[in-house]
Structures are given as C-alpha cells and as structure tokens.
Amino acid sequence: MNIGYHQQWVRLLLSLTSGAMGTLSFSPYNIWPAALISLFGLQILTLSRTIYQVSGIGFIWGVGLFGSGISWVYTSIASFSGMPCLINMLLVLFFIFYLSFYPLLFTIILNFLCMEVCFLRCVIVAPALWQITEFLRGSILTGFPWLQFGYSQVDGPLKFLAPVIGVEGITFTLMIITGLIVHAVFKRNVISVLAITLLLLIHWPLRMFYWFKPLSQRAVNVALVQGNIAPSLKRDTKQLNHILNTYTQLSDPYIGKVPIIIWPESAIPDLEGNQQSFLSTFDHKLQMSDTIVVTGILDARLKEDSYHIYNSIIVFGAHQPYNYFRSSRYQKNHLVPFGEYIPLEHFLRLFRSFVNFPIPISGHGSYIQPLLRVGNYNLSPSICYEVVLRQKIYDNFRSESDFFIILSNDAWFGQSIAPWQHIQMAQMRSLELGRPSLYSSNNGVTAIIDANGTIIRMIPQFVSGVLVEKVIPTTGLTPYSRFGNWSVWVITLYFLMFRLFYVF
C-alpha cells in the first residue's frame, strides 16, 4: 500500500514535469521535440492505471503545462482589473485548474476505452479523444485555444502540413507520432518506428507544393509604428496629447514616402468621437502626401438606447477621406475577459466595495465583417486575441485578401513569454491560409510574416521605432483555406467508430 502510494507520487511529479516541458516547445524557446516528450509523458504515465490514478496524472500534467505556459495571465489580469493581489492570484489559479480539467477528461475517457498499451489505444483512440477535448477547451465559455501543440511546428518538421490540415491537424499528427513512440517502446515494434520516421519526414515532399502565388508586381512598402506606450499612460487622460505626438512624430518621416502606415491596437486611447479634430487634420495631411494610416482606436456607438464601446480599426488618408459614419472600419468581435468585459458582471458588482472595476464594458462587432480596403489592397483584420481563434480567422478569410493585419497591445503581458506565443499563432494563420501578416504591436513584437509563416523582419521589444519593409501580397487557396479542418474531424469520427465496432 505504501509502495503504491509513493509510486503514485512519483508519477504525479513526472506528470508535472512532462507537462511543464511542453511549454518549451512553444515560442520563444522553440524546442519542438519538447512537444513529443510532453505528450509521451502523458500517454505513458496513464497506462494500466486506475481511474483515480489517471485522474491525478491528467490533472497535474495540465497544471504543469498551463501553470508554466500561461503564468503571464497574472500580469495581464493585475494590469487590467485593478483588483487586489490575492484575488488576482486566485483567479489565475482557478483558470489553470479549469484548463487542467481537459487533460484530466482526456485521460479518464482514454483509460475507460483502452487501459492497456496497444496500437488501438496509442494511435487510434488517443488522437481522436485529444482532438475532442482540445475542441472543447477552445469552445466552452469564451474558449481558450492557447498552447495547442500544433503551434510548436511553426519551425518544426510538420510545418508544411499547416496549409493542408491546419494547426489542429498538426496536433492530431503529433498525437499519432507520440502514440507510435509509446507503442514502439513497449512492443519493440519496427513498423511503428518506420511510421514515426515517415511522418517526421513528410515535410520534404510537402514543401515542394506551392499553394499560393506571390504577386511581385503589387509589392508595397509598409511602415509599422511601435509607440512603446506604457499601459499606465494610456489610462491617464493628461497623457493623451503626448501619445498622439509620439505616433505622429514617429510617422512623419515616412508620410509621402511609404503608402501605408500602421499603428497598433488602441494607439489612439480615446473615443473616436472625441478626436474628430485630430483625425480630420491628420487625414488632410495624409491626403496631400498620398499616404494611408491604419490605426486602432476606441469608438462609442449608440445601440439599443445605450452606448457601446468598441475596440476598432479605422482607415483614413489618401484616396480614403476620413468620415466618422462611412470610413472603412473593423470592430473587434471576441472580447477578453477582465480586459474588455467583466464575466458574471451582475454577480461581481456585488463586491464593488472590495474590488475596483475600472474596465469599460465593450461592445461586440459582428462575427463576419468585410475586408478592410486600404488603397488598392484588401486586408483581413483582427485585433489582439482574435488571431488565436482559428475558426474565426478562417470564416472571415476571402480569396481576394492580400494580407492579414493584426493590431495588438501586448504591453499588458510585461516581459513575459506571452507576446512570443501570440505572434507564433499569427505565423500559423499565415501558414494555414497562405497570406503574409502585418503584425503591429504597441511594445512588440512588431513584425512582418511571410506567407510561409516565417518572420522576415521585426524590431526589438520595449523600444519606440518603425519597421519599414516591402511586402509582397499573394493569391491562391491552400487546401486548408478550401476545406478547413473537415478532414481532421472525419478521421476523428472514423477512429472513434472503429473503436466502437472493435468493442462490439
């Protein structure tokens, strides 16, 4: 009894370690084999265990992964919410425990269907169940599809699967490879070893396919402005003129020389209606100089007898005179809990005497919105967290899109790994859909990403600067842009049906 008790503690320690190791597979570390080691640990530790043992192993593995991989959430919540330190810590702990429920669910169901090591468990059932639990994690409540292991392959050997089956398909493939490793270790199976080798070498034939075509004749110079404005300054209305001057002074040398200038999310930290004078004056200057500015701004619109504040992107300047009612714009659809809205607002407001809620309640833009027309180019827009939402980006993508444009403000994450994880997901969107990305962040990472998901140029974090680069738009549709991840779900359902028929 004591021996079994101590052995379980060893398993829990190993599961915590293997879960934490998964974080190393993501940016900025980019040690992609760590994804296989982490998933291998999860699968091998749950073999031939009781329901109580696998529950603990799955949950603790999740604590290891999410506790190390999203610890930056504390910095973000503390910066946004204005709540006491203890409450912030409890919120983060609750969030990590909540996310850890999904690997716990995976291990319980996997153990129920296939307890012993066999090809069926390792290569058929495990990938299918993982696909389902990861889908639930990315969908329930607001969804949080962060740290999906497919992102680890942005610079890995499965990279060129992205234009075919997307990030979920890559994650599915990683689970198959991990299962084959477990099977090869326990069964000394040569066929499993050969299958692993073939899957890891699949990028060689796939890299020969060109799913998109660069349009070199339509190349355009763009300037991405990184203001490096501290979050505290954005909250101080006395600093508004200083912030506007920072962006205009950084942009001035490029007005008339660069056709498109891009400012980051909420670069103008005030309501658009309050800035009509500034916008009209600056718009006139841009029209005279044949330059267009794309910027993030807040906007209040009357809807259902009340004003809703929207996190927006607007376009103005040459050939697109600014007009508050008609200017090309995008309104953020997916809002961040505690950052842009308060979950369970009516309940939490009971604690106003103990907790400060300085956050404005924002409005939701439409789920499907038109492309931003910027000069002669069509841009697929997203703001900050939205680029993580694979399905939303896919649903809003159009064949006539020239670039993705992502405006972000990662200053809330401090000097954590979050901005690097964030831009890695933007790289995956470019890979999946075959379009370059213009990634503009307040304090970095500000970068240009090509249609192969490679960062071709960026400027350092935490400095004021301007990134100027010639960007080549692309045309053409990847298999993923045509069919999405239907193939992954077809295989998932087939695997599960195979398991059911195998049993009965």
Short mmCIF file of C-alpha atoms in Angstrom, two decimals:
data_model
loop_
_atom_site.label_atom_id
_atom_site.label_comp_id
_atom_site.label_asym_id
_atom_site.label_seq_id
_atom_site.Cartn_x
_atom_site.Cartn_y
_atom_site.Cartn_z
CA MET A 1 0.00 0.00 0.00
CA ASN A 2 2.76 2.41 0.97
CA ILE A 3 4.79 1.39 -2.07
CA GLY A 4 1.83 2.08 -4.37
CA TYR A 5 1.22 5.41 -2.63
CA HIS A 6 4.81 6.53 -3.12
CA GLN A 7 4.81 5.30 -6.72
CA GLN A 8 1.78 7.47 -7.44
CA TRP A 9 3.57 10.50 -6.03
CA VAL A 10 6.48 9.76 -8.37
CA ARG A 11 4.05 9.55 -11.29
CA LEU A 12 2.48 12.86 -10.31
CA LEU A 13 5.90 14.51 -10.13
CA LEU A 14 6.79 13.11 -13.54
CA SER A 15 3.46 14.25 -14.98
CA LEU A 16 4.02 17.77 -13.61
CA THR A 17 7.50 17.82 -15.16
CA SER A 18 6.40 16.46 -18.53
CA GLY A 19 3.51 18.93 -18.65
CA ALA A 20 5.82 21.85 -17.92
CA MET A 21 8.23 20.60 -20.56
CA GLY A 22 5.53 21.18 -23.16
CA THR A 23 5.95 24.94 -22.71
CA LEU A 24 9.49 24.66 -24.09
CA SER A 25 8.08 23.59 -27.46
CA PHE A 26 6.47 27.00 -27.99
CA SER A 27 7.99 30.38 -28.73
CA PRO A 28 10.31 31.90 -27.58
CA TYR A 29 12.04 28.58 -26.76
CA ASN A 30 11.01 26.76 -29.96
CA ILE A 31 12.33 23.36 -28.85
CA TRP A 32 9.76 21.45 -30.90
CA PRO A 33 10.78 17.91 -29.69
CA ALA A 34 9.61 19.00 -26.22
CA ALA A 35 6.04 18.65 -27.53
CA LEU A 36 6.61 14.97 -28.24
CA ILE A 37 8.29 14.41 -24.87
CA SER A 38 5.43 16.13 -23.04
CA LEU A 39 2.69 14.16 -24.82
CA PHE A 40 4.72 10.96 -24.48
CA GLY A 41 4.83 11.52 -20.71
CA LEU A 42 1.07 12.00 -20.56
CA GLN A 43 0.36 8.82 -22.51
CA ILE A 44 2.91 6.53 -20.89
CA LEU A 45 2.17 7.54 -17.29
CA THR A 46 -1.52 6.68 -17.66
CA LEU A 47 -1.02 3.15 -18.96
CA SER A 48 -2.60 0.37 -16.87
CA ARG A 49 -3.69 2.71 -14.06
CA THR A 50 -6.89 3.00 -12.06
CA ILE A 51 -9.40 5.75 -12.74
CA TYR A 52 -8.22 7.65 -9.65
CA GLN A 53 -4.58 7.42 -10.65
CA VAL A 54 -5.11 8.65 -14.22
CA SER A 55 -7.33 11.48 -12.95
CA GLY A 56 -4.49 12.79 -10.82
CA ILE A 57 -1.91 12.31 -13.56
CA GLY A 58 -4.00 14.08 -16.21
CA PHE A 59 -4.85 16.98 -13.94
CA ILE A 60 -1.30 17.50 -12.66
CA TRP A 61 0.08 17.25 -16.21
CA GLY A 62 -2.30 20.08 -17.12
CA VAL A 63 -1.15 22.12 -14.12
CA GLY A 64 2.43 21.66 -15.32
CA LEU A 65 1.64 22.78 -18.86
CA PHE A 66 -0.69 25.68 -18.13
CA GLY A 67 1.00 26.74 -14.91
CA SER A 68 4.27 27.25 -16.78
CA GLY A 69 2.84 28.24 -20.16
CA ILE A 70 0.28 30.88 -19.18
CA SER A 71 1.63 32.19 -15.88
CA TRP A 72 1.70 35.57 -17.64
CA VAL A 73 -2.10 35.74 -17.18
CA TYR A 74 -1.43 37.07 -13.68
CA THR A 75 0.41 40.09 -15.10
CA SER A 76 -2.39 40.73 -17.56
CA ILE A 77 -5.22 40.47 -15.03
CA ALA A 78 -3.35 42.54 -12.45
CA SER A 79 -2.74 45.28 -15.02
CA PHE A 80 -6.31 45.31 -16.32
CA SER A 81 -8.53 44.61 -13.35
CA GLY A 82 -7.25 46.80 -10.55
CA MET A 83 -8.24 44.01 -8.15
CA PRO A 84 -6.29 43.02 -5.01
CA CYS A 85 -3.28 40.73 -5.43
CA LEU A 86 -4.90 37.81 -3.59
CA ILE A 87 -7.98 37.86 -5.82
CA ASN A 88 -5.78 38.05 -8.93
CA MET A 89 -3.79 35.03 -7.74
CA LEU A 90 -6.96 33.07 -7.02
CA LEU A 91 -8.36 33.92 -10.45
CA VAL A 92 -5.19 32.70 -12.18
CA LEU A 93 -5.11 29.54 -10.07
CA PHE A 94 -8.75 28.86 -10.86
CA PHE A 95 -8.06 29.43 -14.55
CA ILE A 96 -5.14 26.98 -14.55
CA PHE A 97 -7.22 24.38 -12.70
CA TYR A 98 -10.07 24.89 -15.16
CA LEU A 99 -7.80 24.33 -18.18
CA SER A 100 -6.27 21.29 -16.47
CA PHE A 101 -9.71 19.70 -16.40
CA TYR A 102 -9.43 18.95 -20.13
CA PRO A 103 -6.34 16.71 -20.00
CA LEU A 104 -7.96 15.10 -16.93
CA LEU A 105 -11.07 14.39 -19.03
CA PHE A 106 -8.87 13.01 -21.81
CA THR A 107 -7.05 10.57 -19.53
CA ILE A 108 -10.25 9.33 -17.85
CA ILE A 109 -12.02 8.54 -21.13
CA LEU A 110 -8.87 7.09 -22.70
CA ASN A 111 -8.37 4.81 -19.72
CA PHE A 112 -12.01 3.76 -19.83
CA LEU A 113 -11.85 2.82 -23.51
CA CYS A 114 -8.36 1.30 -23.59
CA MET A 115 -6.44 0.72 -20.38
CA GLU A 116 -3.59 -1.46 -21.67
CA VAL A 117 -0.92 -0.50 -24.17
CA CYS A 118 -1.93 -1.46 -27.70
CA PHE A 119 -1.96 0.05 -31.16
CA LEU A 120 -5.66 0.83 -30.82
CA ARG A 121 -5.15 2.95 -27.71
CA CYS A 122 -1.95 4.71 -28.74
CA VAL A 123 -2.58 5.51 -32.39
CA ILE A 124 -6.37 5.40 -32.86
CA VAL A 125 -8.23 6.36 -29.69
CA ALA A 126 -5.77 8.82 -28.08
CA PRO A 127 -5.51 11.23 -31.07
CA ALA A 128 -9.29 11.20 -31.56
CA LEU A 129 -10.03 11.91 -27.90
CA TRP A 130 -7.36 14.63 -27.77
CA GLN A 131 -8.96 16.34 -30.77
CA ILE A 132 -12.33 16.37 -29.00
CA THR A 133 -11.06 17.62 -25.62
CA GLU A 134 -8.95 20.32 -27.31
CA PHE A 135 -12.00 21.39 -29.30
CA LEU A 136 -13.97 21.70 -26.07
CA ARG A 137 -11.17 23.73 -24.46
CA GLY A 138 -11.23 26.13 -27.39
CA SER A 139 -15.03 26.44 -27.46
CA ILE A 140 -16.62 26.29 -23.99
CA LEU A 141 -17.32 29.65 -22.33
CA THR A 142 -15.20 32.14 -24.29
CA GLY A 143 -12.78 29.42 -25.42
CA PHE A 144 -9.04 29.42 -24.80
CA PRO A 145 -7.21 27.50 -27.57
CA TRP A 146 -3.79 28.70 -26.35
CA LEU A 147 -0.87 26.21 -26.18
CA GLN A 148 -2.17 23.81 -28.80
CA PHE A 149 0.84 21.68 -29.62
CA GLY A 150 0.44 22.14 -33.36
CA TYR A 151 1.86 25.66 -32.94
CA SER A 152 5.18 24.14 -31.89
CA GLN A 153 5.68 23.09 -35.51
CA VAL A 154 5.85 26.61 -36.96
CA ASP A 155 9.58 25.91 -37.22
CA GLY A 156 9.33 22.13 -36.89
CA PRO A 157 9.25 19.21 -39.34
CA LEU A 158 5.44 19.19 -39.59
CA LYS A 159 5.29 22.85 -40.61
CA PHE A 160 4.15 22.22 -44.17
CA LEU A 161 1.14 20.23 -43.01
CA ALA A 162 -0.42 23.55 -41.93
CA PRO A 163 -1.63 24.61 -45.41
CA VAL A 164 -3.23 21.18 -45.78
CA ILE A 165 -4.84 20.35 -42.42
CA GLY A 166 -4.21 23.38 -40.19
CA VAL A 167 -2.95 23.58 -36.62
CA GLU A 168 -5.50 21.05 -35.33
CA GLY A 169 -4.37 18.55 -37.95
CA ILE A 170 -0.76 19.02 -36.88
CA THR A 171 -1.72 18.49 -33.23
CA PHE A 172 -3.57 15.33 -34.29
CA THR A 173 -0.46 14.13 -36.14
CA LEU A 174 1.74 14.82 -33.10
CA MET A 175 -0.57 12.65 -31.00
CA ILE A 176 -0.28 9.85 -33.56
CA ILE A 177 3.52 10.13 -33.54
CA THR A 178 3.55 10.12 -29.73
CA GLY A 179 1.31 7.05 -29.68
CA LEU A 180 3.61 5.30 -32.14
CA ILE A 181 6.58 6.07 -29.89
CA VAL A 182 4.78 4.57 -26.89
CA HIS A 183 3.82 1.53 -28.95
CA ALA A 184 7.36 1.13 -30.29
CA VAL A 185 8.87 1.35 -26.78
CA PHE A 186 6.52 -1.21 -25.23
CA LYS A 187 6.06 -3.60 -28.15
CA ARG A 188 9.50 -3.28 -29.76
CA ASN A 189 7.59 -2.73 -33.00
CA VAL A 190 9.71 -1.94 -36.07
CA ILE A 191 6.68 -0.86 -38.13
CA SER A 192 5.88 1.83 -35.56
CA VAL A 193 9.44 3.14 -35.81
CA LEU A 194 9.18 3.30 -39.60
CA ALA A 195 5.83 5.10 -39.36
CA ILE A 196 7.34 7.69 -36.97
CA THR A 197 10.19 8.30 -39.40
CA LEU A 198 7.85 8.72 -42.36
CA LEU A 199 5.61 11.19 -40.52
CA LEU A 200 8.57 13.31 -39.39
CA LEU A 201 9.93 13.37 -42.95
CA ILE A 202 6.60 14.28 -44.54
CA HIS A 203 7.67 17.90 -44.88
CA TRP A 204 10.15 17.07 -47.66
CA PRO A 205 7.53 16.22 -50.31
CA LEU A 206 5.04 18.80 -48.98
CA ARG A 207 7.49 21.69 -49.22
CA MET A 208 7.59 21.14 -52.99
CA PHE A 209 3.96 22.28 -53.31
CA TYR A 210 3.27 25.97 -53.84
CA TRP A 211 -0.27 26.66 -52.68
CA PHE A 212 -0.04 30.40 -53.27
CA LYS A 213 1.49 32.72 -55.85
CA PRO A 214 3.43 35.87 -54.88
CA LEU A 215 2.27 38.97 -56.76
CA SER A 216 5.61 40.76 -57.02
CA GLN A 217 4.19 43.46 -59.29
CA ARG A 218 1.87 44.52 -56.43
CA ALA A 219 4.57 44.71 -53.74
CA VAL A 220 4.07 47.65 -51.39
CA ASN A 221 6.16 49.36 -48.73
CA VAL A 222 4.53 49.46 -45.31
CA ALA A 223 5.63 51.14 -42.08
CA LEU A 224 4.61 49.55 -38.76
CA VAL A 225 4.89 52.03 -35.89
CA GLN A 226 5.73 50.74 -32.42
CA GLY A 227 4.97 53.50 -29.94
CA ASN A 228 6.02 51.63 -26.78
CA ILE A 229 3.43 53.42 -24.66
CA ALA A 230 3.15 52.19 -21.06
CA PRO A 231 -0.36 50.97 -20.09
CA SER A 232 -0.43 53.44 -17.21
CA LEU A 233 -0.03 56.34 -19.64
CA LYS A 234 -2.96 55.17 -21.75
CA ARG A 235 -5.21 55.37 -18.70
CA ASP A 236 -4.07 58.90 -17.90
CA THR A 237 -6.11 61.38 -19.95
CA LYS A 238 -3.42 64.01 -19.33
CA GLN A 239 -1.03 61.91 -21.42
CA LEU A 240 -3.28 61.75 -24.49
CA ASN A 241 -1.53 64.56 -26.39
CA HIS A 242 1.86 63.03 -25.56
CA ILE A 243 0.70 59.68 -27.00
CA LEU A 244 -0.68 61.27 -30.18
CA ASN A 245 2.53 63.26 -30.63
CA THR A 246 4.59 60.08 -30.20
CA TYR A 247 2.79 58.34 -33.05
CA THR A 248 2.68 61.35 -35.36
CA GLN A 249 6.38 62.13 -34.81
CA LEU A 250 7.39 58.53 -35.46
CA SER A 251 5.25 58.53 -38.62
CA ASP A 252 6.22 61.95 -40.03
CA PRO A 253 9.48 60.82 -41.74
CA TYR A 254 7.52 58.23 -43.74
CA ILE A 255 4.48 60.27 -44.76
CA GLY A 256 4.68 60.76 -48.51
CA LYS A 257 7.37 58.08 -48.81
CA VAL A 258 5.51 54.96 -47.65
CA PRO A 259 1.98 54.29 -48.99
CA ILE A 260 0.69 52.51 -45.86
CA ILE A 261 1.47 53.32 -42.22
CA ILE A 262 0.09 51.07 -39.48
CA TRP A 263 -0.40 51.95 -35.82
CA PRO A 264 -1.17 49.25 -33.21
CA GLU A 265 -4.27 48.41 -31.19
CA SER A 266 -5.80 51.43 -29.38
CA ALA A 267 -2.88 53.59 -30.50
CA ILE A 268 -5.37 56.42 -30.03
CA PRO A 269 -6.60 55.62 -26.48
CA ASP A 270 -9.67 57.81 -26.68
CA LEU A 271 -13.15 57.66 -28.16
CA GLU A 272 -13.17 58.36 -31.88
CA GLY A 273 -15.94 60.90 -31.40
CA ASN A 274 -13.66 62.94 -29.14
CA GLN A 275 -10.84 63.00 -31.69
CA GLN A 276 -12.63 64.40 -34.74
CA SER A 277 -10.40 67.47 -34.90
CA PHE A 278 -7.16 65.46 -34.72
CA LEU A 279 -8.37 62.85 -37.21
CA SER A 280 -9.63 65.42 -39.73
CA THR A 281 -6.43 67.47 -39.57
CA PHE A 282 -4.16 64.43 -39.82
CA ASP A 283 -6.35 62.99 -42.59
CA HIS A 284 -5.91 66.17 -44.66
CA LYS A 285 -2.13 65.95 -44.25
CA LEU A 286 -2.14 62.31 -45.37
CA GLN A 287 -4.28 63.04 -48.43
CA MET A 288 -1.85 65.73 -49.53
CA SER A 289 1.03 63.26 -49.17
CA ASP A 290 -0.61 60.18 -50.76
CA THR A 291 -0.30 58.07 -47.58
CA ILE A 292 -2.86 55.94 -45.73
CA VAL A 293 -2.90 55.26 -41.98
CA VAL A 294 -4.50 52.22 -40.37
CA THR A 295 -4.89 52.58 -36.60
CA GLY A 296 -6.53 51.10 -33.56
CA ILE A 297 -8.98 53.35 -31.70
CA LEU A 298 -11.92 53.15 -29.29
CA ASP A 299 -15.37 54.03 -30.57
CA ALA A 300 -18.72 54.56 -28.84
CA ARG A 301 -21.85 53.79 -30.85
CA LEU A 302 -25.50 54.09 -29.85
CA LYS A 303 -27.20 50.70 -29.90
CA GLU A 304 -30.49 49.73 -28.29
CA ASP A 305 -30.80 53.02 -26.35
CA SER A 306 -27.30 52.79 -24.84
CA TYR A 307 -23.74 53.45 -25.92
CA HIS A 308 -21.42 50.52 -26.55
CA ILE A 309 -17.67 50.96 -26.68
CA TYR A 310 -15.93 49.10 -29.50
CA ASN A 311 -12.28 48.23 -29.89
CA SER A 312 -11.90 49.30 -33.52
CA ILE A 313 -9.61 49.66 -36.51
CA ILE A 314 -10.11 52.60 -38.86
CA VAL A 315 -8.54 53.54 -42.20
CA PHE A 316 -8.04 57.10 -43.42
CA GLY A 317 -5.78 59.20 -45.63
CA ALA A 318 -5.04 59.21 -49.37
CA HIS A 319 -7.98 58.15 -51.58
CA GLN A 320 -9.99 57.35 -48.42
CA PRO A 321 -11.06 60.65 -46.80
CA TYR A 322 -11.97 60.25 -43.16
CA ASN A 323 -15.66 60.20 -42.30
CA TYR A 324 -16.94 59.12 -38.89
CA PHE A 325 -20.00 57.45 -40.39
CA ARG A 326 -18.55 55.97 -43.59
CA SER A 327 -14.83 55.31 -43.11
CA SER A 328 -13.61 51.76 -43.59
CA ARG A 329 -13.53 50.15 -40.17
CA TYR A 330 -13.42 46.91 -38.22
CA GLN A 331 -14.90 46.26 -34.76
CA LYS A 332 -13.43 43.59 -32.52
CA ASN A 333 -15.77 40.64 -32.09
CA HIS A 334 -14.17 38.40 -29.45
CA LEU A 335 -13.57 40.29 -26.22
CA VAL A 336 -11.09 39.38 -23.49
CA PRO A 337 -12.47 38.51 -20.01
CA PHE A 338 -11.46 41.09 -17.37
CA GLY A 339 -9.68 43.02 -20.12
CA GLU A 340 -12.61 44.25 -22.17
CA TYR A 341 -15.62 42.93 -20.31
CA ILE A 342 -16.43 41.55 -16.86
CA PRO A 343 -17.65 37.93 -16.76
CA LEU A 344 -20.62 37.38 -14.43
CA GLU A 345 -20.86 41.16 -14.25
CA HIS A 346 -24.05 41.37 -12.18
CA PHE A 347 -22.67 38.92 -9.62
CA LEU A 348 -19.23 40.53 -9.33
CA ARG A 349 -20.64 44.03 -8.97
CA LEU A 350 -21.93 42.95 -5.54
CA PHE A 351 -18.28 43.18 -4.45
CA ARG A 352 -17.66 46.72 -5.67
CA SER A 353 -16.88 47.82 -2.12
CA PHE A 354 -13.94 45.36 -2.08
CA VAL A 355 -12.91 45.25 -5.74
CA ASN A 356 -12.23 48.05 -8.20
CA PHE A 357 -13.56 47.57 -11.74
CA PRO A 358 -12.01 50.29 -13.90
CA ILE A 359 -12.65 48.42 -17.15
CA PRO A 360 -15.22 49.76 -19.63
CA ILE A 361 -17.75 47.26 -20.92
CA SER A 362 -17.12 46.96 -24.67
CA GLY A 363 -19.49 46.12 -27.50
CA HIS A 364 -19.08 43.12 -29.79
CA GLY A 365 -18.54 43.64 -33.50
CA SER A 366 -20.18 41.24 -35.95
CA TYR A 367 -18.67 37.77 -36.26
CA ILE A 368 -18.36 38.13 -40.04
CA GLN A 369 -17.07 41.50 -41.25
CA PRO A 370 -15.88 42.75 -44.65
CA LEU A 371 -12.22 43.06 -45.55
CA LEU A 372 -10.55 46.39 -44.86
CA ARG A 373 -9.92 48.26 -48.09
CA VAL A 374 -6.56 50.02 -47.76
CA GLY A 375 -5.66 51.77 -51.00
CA ASN A 376 -5.55 49.04 -53.65
CA TYR A 377 -5.25 46.23 -51.11
CA ASN A 378 -7.69 44.05 -49.20
CA LEU A 379 -6.67 43.29 -45.63
CA SER A 380 -8.14 40.59 -43.36
CA PRO A 381 -8.20 42.30 -39.94
CA SER A 382 -8.06 41.01 -36.39
CA ILE A 383 -7.32 42.62 -33.05
CA CYS A 384 -5.04 41.04 -30.46
CA TYR A 385 -6.50 37.77 -29.09
CA GLU A 386 -8.66 37.21 -32.17
CA VAL A 387 -5.73 35.87 -34.19
CA VAL A 388 -5.69 32.89 -31.80
CA LEU A 389 -9.21 31.95 -32.91
CA ARG A 390 -8.51 29.69 -35.87
CA GLN A 391 -12.15 29.24 -36.86
CA LYS A 392 -12.96 32.95 -36.80
CA ILE A 393 -9.97 33.82 -38.98
CA TYR A 394 -10.93 31.01 -41.37
CA ASP A 395 -14.58 32.10 -41.57
CA ASN A 396 -13.61 35.72 -42.31
CA PHE A 397 -10.93 34.85 -44.87
CA ARG A 398 -11.66 35.70 -48.51
CA SER A 399 -9.81 34.63 -51.65
CA GLU A 400 -9.34 38.30 -52.59
CA SER A 401 -7.47 39.02 -49.35
CA ASP A 402 -3.92 40.32 -49.91
CA PHE A 403 -2.63 40.37 -46.32
CA PHE A 404 -3.60 39.71 -42.75
CA ILE A 405 -3.34 42.71 -40.46
CA ILE A 406 -3.13 42.09 -36.72
CA LEU A 407 -3.14 45.04 -34.33
CA SER A 408 -2.17 44.20 -30.77
CA ASN A 409 -1.19 45.74 -27.47
CA ASP A 410 0.93 43.20 -25.61
CA ALA A 411 2.15 45.72 -23.04
CA TRP A 412 -0.25 44.09 -20.54
CA PHE A 413 1.91 40.94 -20.63
CA GLY A 414 5.05 42.73 -19.44
CA GLN A 415 8.36 40.99 -20.15
CA SER A 416 6.75 37.55 -20.25
CA ILE A 417 6.69 34.88 -22.96
CA ALA A 418 3.10 35.75 -23.95
CA PRO A 419 3.92 38.11 -26.87
CA TRP A 420 6.12 35.43 -28.45
CA GLN A 421 3.43 32.78 -28.07
CA HIS A 422 0.98 35.28 -29.52
CA ILE A 423 2.94 36.05 -32.68
CA GLN A 424 3.65 32.33 -33.16
CA MET A 425 -0.09 31.83 -33.59
CA ALA A 426 -0.16 34.65 -36.15
CA GLN A 427 2.60 32.80 -38.01
CA MET A 428 0.38 29.72 -38.10
CA ARG A 429 -2.53 31.72 -39.57
CA SER A 430 -0.24 32.83 -42.42
CA LEU A 431 0.89 29.24 -42.95
CA GLU A 432 -2.65 27.87 -42.97
CA LEU A 433 -4.12 30.37 -45.41
CA GLY A 434 -1.11 31.40 -47.50
CA ARG A 435 -1.10 35.14 -46.84
CA PRO A 436 1.55 37.46 -45.34
CA SER A 437 0.76 39.08 -41.99
CA LEU A 438 1.41 42.63 -40.84
CA TYR A 439 1.71 42.31 -37.06
CA SER A 440 1.72 45.68 -35.30
CA SER A 441 2.12 45.77 -31.52
CA ASN A 442 2.36 48.67 -29.10
CA ASN A 443 5.59 47.48 -27.48
CA GLY A 444 6.49 44.43 -29.57
CA VAL A 445 6.71 42.01 -31.08
CA THR A 446 6.17 44.12 -34.23
CA ALA A 447 6.94 42.05 -37.32
CA ILE A 448 6.32 41.15 -40.93
CA ILE A 449 5.43 37.49 -41.52
CA ASP A 450 5.56 35.96 -45.00
CA ALA A 451 3.00 33.54 -46.43
CA ASN A 452 5.14 30.58 -45.28
CA GLY A 453 4.75 31.70 -41.66
CA THR A 454 8.34 32.94 -41.38
CA ILE A 455 9.15 36.21 -39.62
CA ILE A 456 11.14 38.07 -42.26
CA ARG A 457 11.79 41.17 -40.18
CA MET A 458 10.96 42.57 -36.76
CA ILE A 459 12.07 45.29 -34.37
CA PRO A 460 13.05 44.78 -30.71
CA GLN A 461 10.51 44.85 -27.92
CA PHE A 462 10.15 47.74 -25.48
CA VAL A 463 11.55 50.44 -27.78
CA SER A 464 9.91 53.11 -29.89
CA GLY A 465 10.56 52.52 -33.55
CA VAL A 466 9.26 51.99 -37.06
CA LEU A 467 9.55 48.82 -39.12
CA VAL A 468 9.63 49.56 -42.86
CA GLU A 469 9.53 46.66 -45.28
CA LYS A 470 8.39 45.83 -48.80
CA VAL A 471 5.62 43.25 -48.55
CA ILE A 472 4.51 41.04 -51.44
CA PRO A 473 0.82 40.07 -51.48
CA THR A 474 -0.15 36.56 -52.52
CA THR A 475 -3.03 34.90 -54.30
CA GLY A 476 -4.30 31.34 -54.42
CA LEU A 477 -6.03 29.00 -52.00
CA THR A 478 -4.43 26.37 -49.79
CA PRO A 479 -6.27 23.06 -49.24
CA TYR A 480 -6.96 24.24 -45.70
CA SER A 481 -8.50 27.52 -46.92
CA ARG A 482 -10.83 25.49 -49.17
CA PHE A 483 -11.88 22.74 -46.77
CA GLY A 484 -10.88 23.87 -43.27
CA ASN A 485 -10.25 21.07 -40.80
CA TRP A 486 -13.06 18.81 -42.01
CA SER A 487 -10.51 16.10 -42.78
CA VAL A 488 -9.39 16.08 -39.15
CA TRP A 489 -12.94 15.63 -37.91
CA VAL A 490 -13.70 12.92 -40.47
CA ILE A 491 -10.64 10.96 -39.29
CA THR A 492 -11.56 11.62 -35.64
CA LEU A 493 -15.08 10.23 -36.10
CA TYR A 494 -13.76 7.31 -38.14
CA PHE A 495 -11.27 6.43 -35.39
CA LEU A 496 -13.97 6.56 -32.71
CA MET A 497 -16.38 4.47 -34.78
CA PHE A 498 -13.59 1.97 -35.37
CA ARG A 499 -13.14 1.72 -31.61
CA LEU A 500 -16.86 1.18 -31.02
CA PHE A 501 -17.15 -1.52 -33.69
CA TYR A 502 -13.94 -3.10 -32.42
CA VAL A 503 -15.51 -3.46 -28.98
CA PHE A 504 -18.93 -4.65 -30.07
#
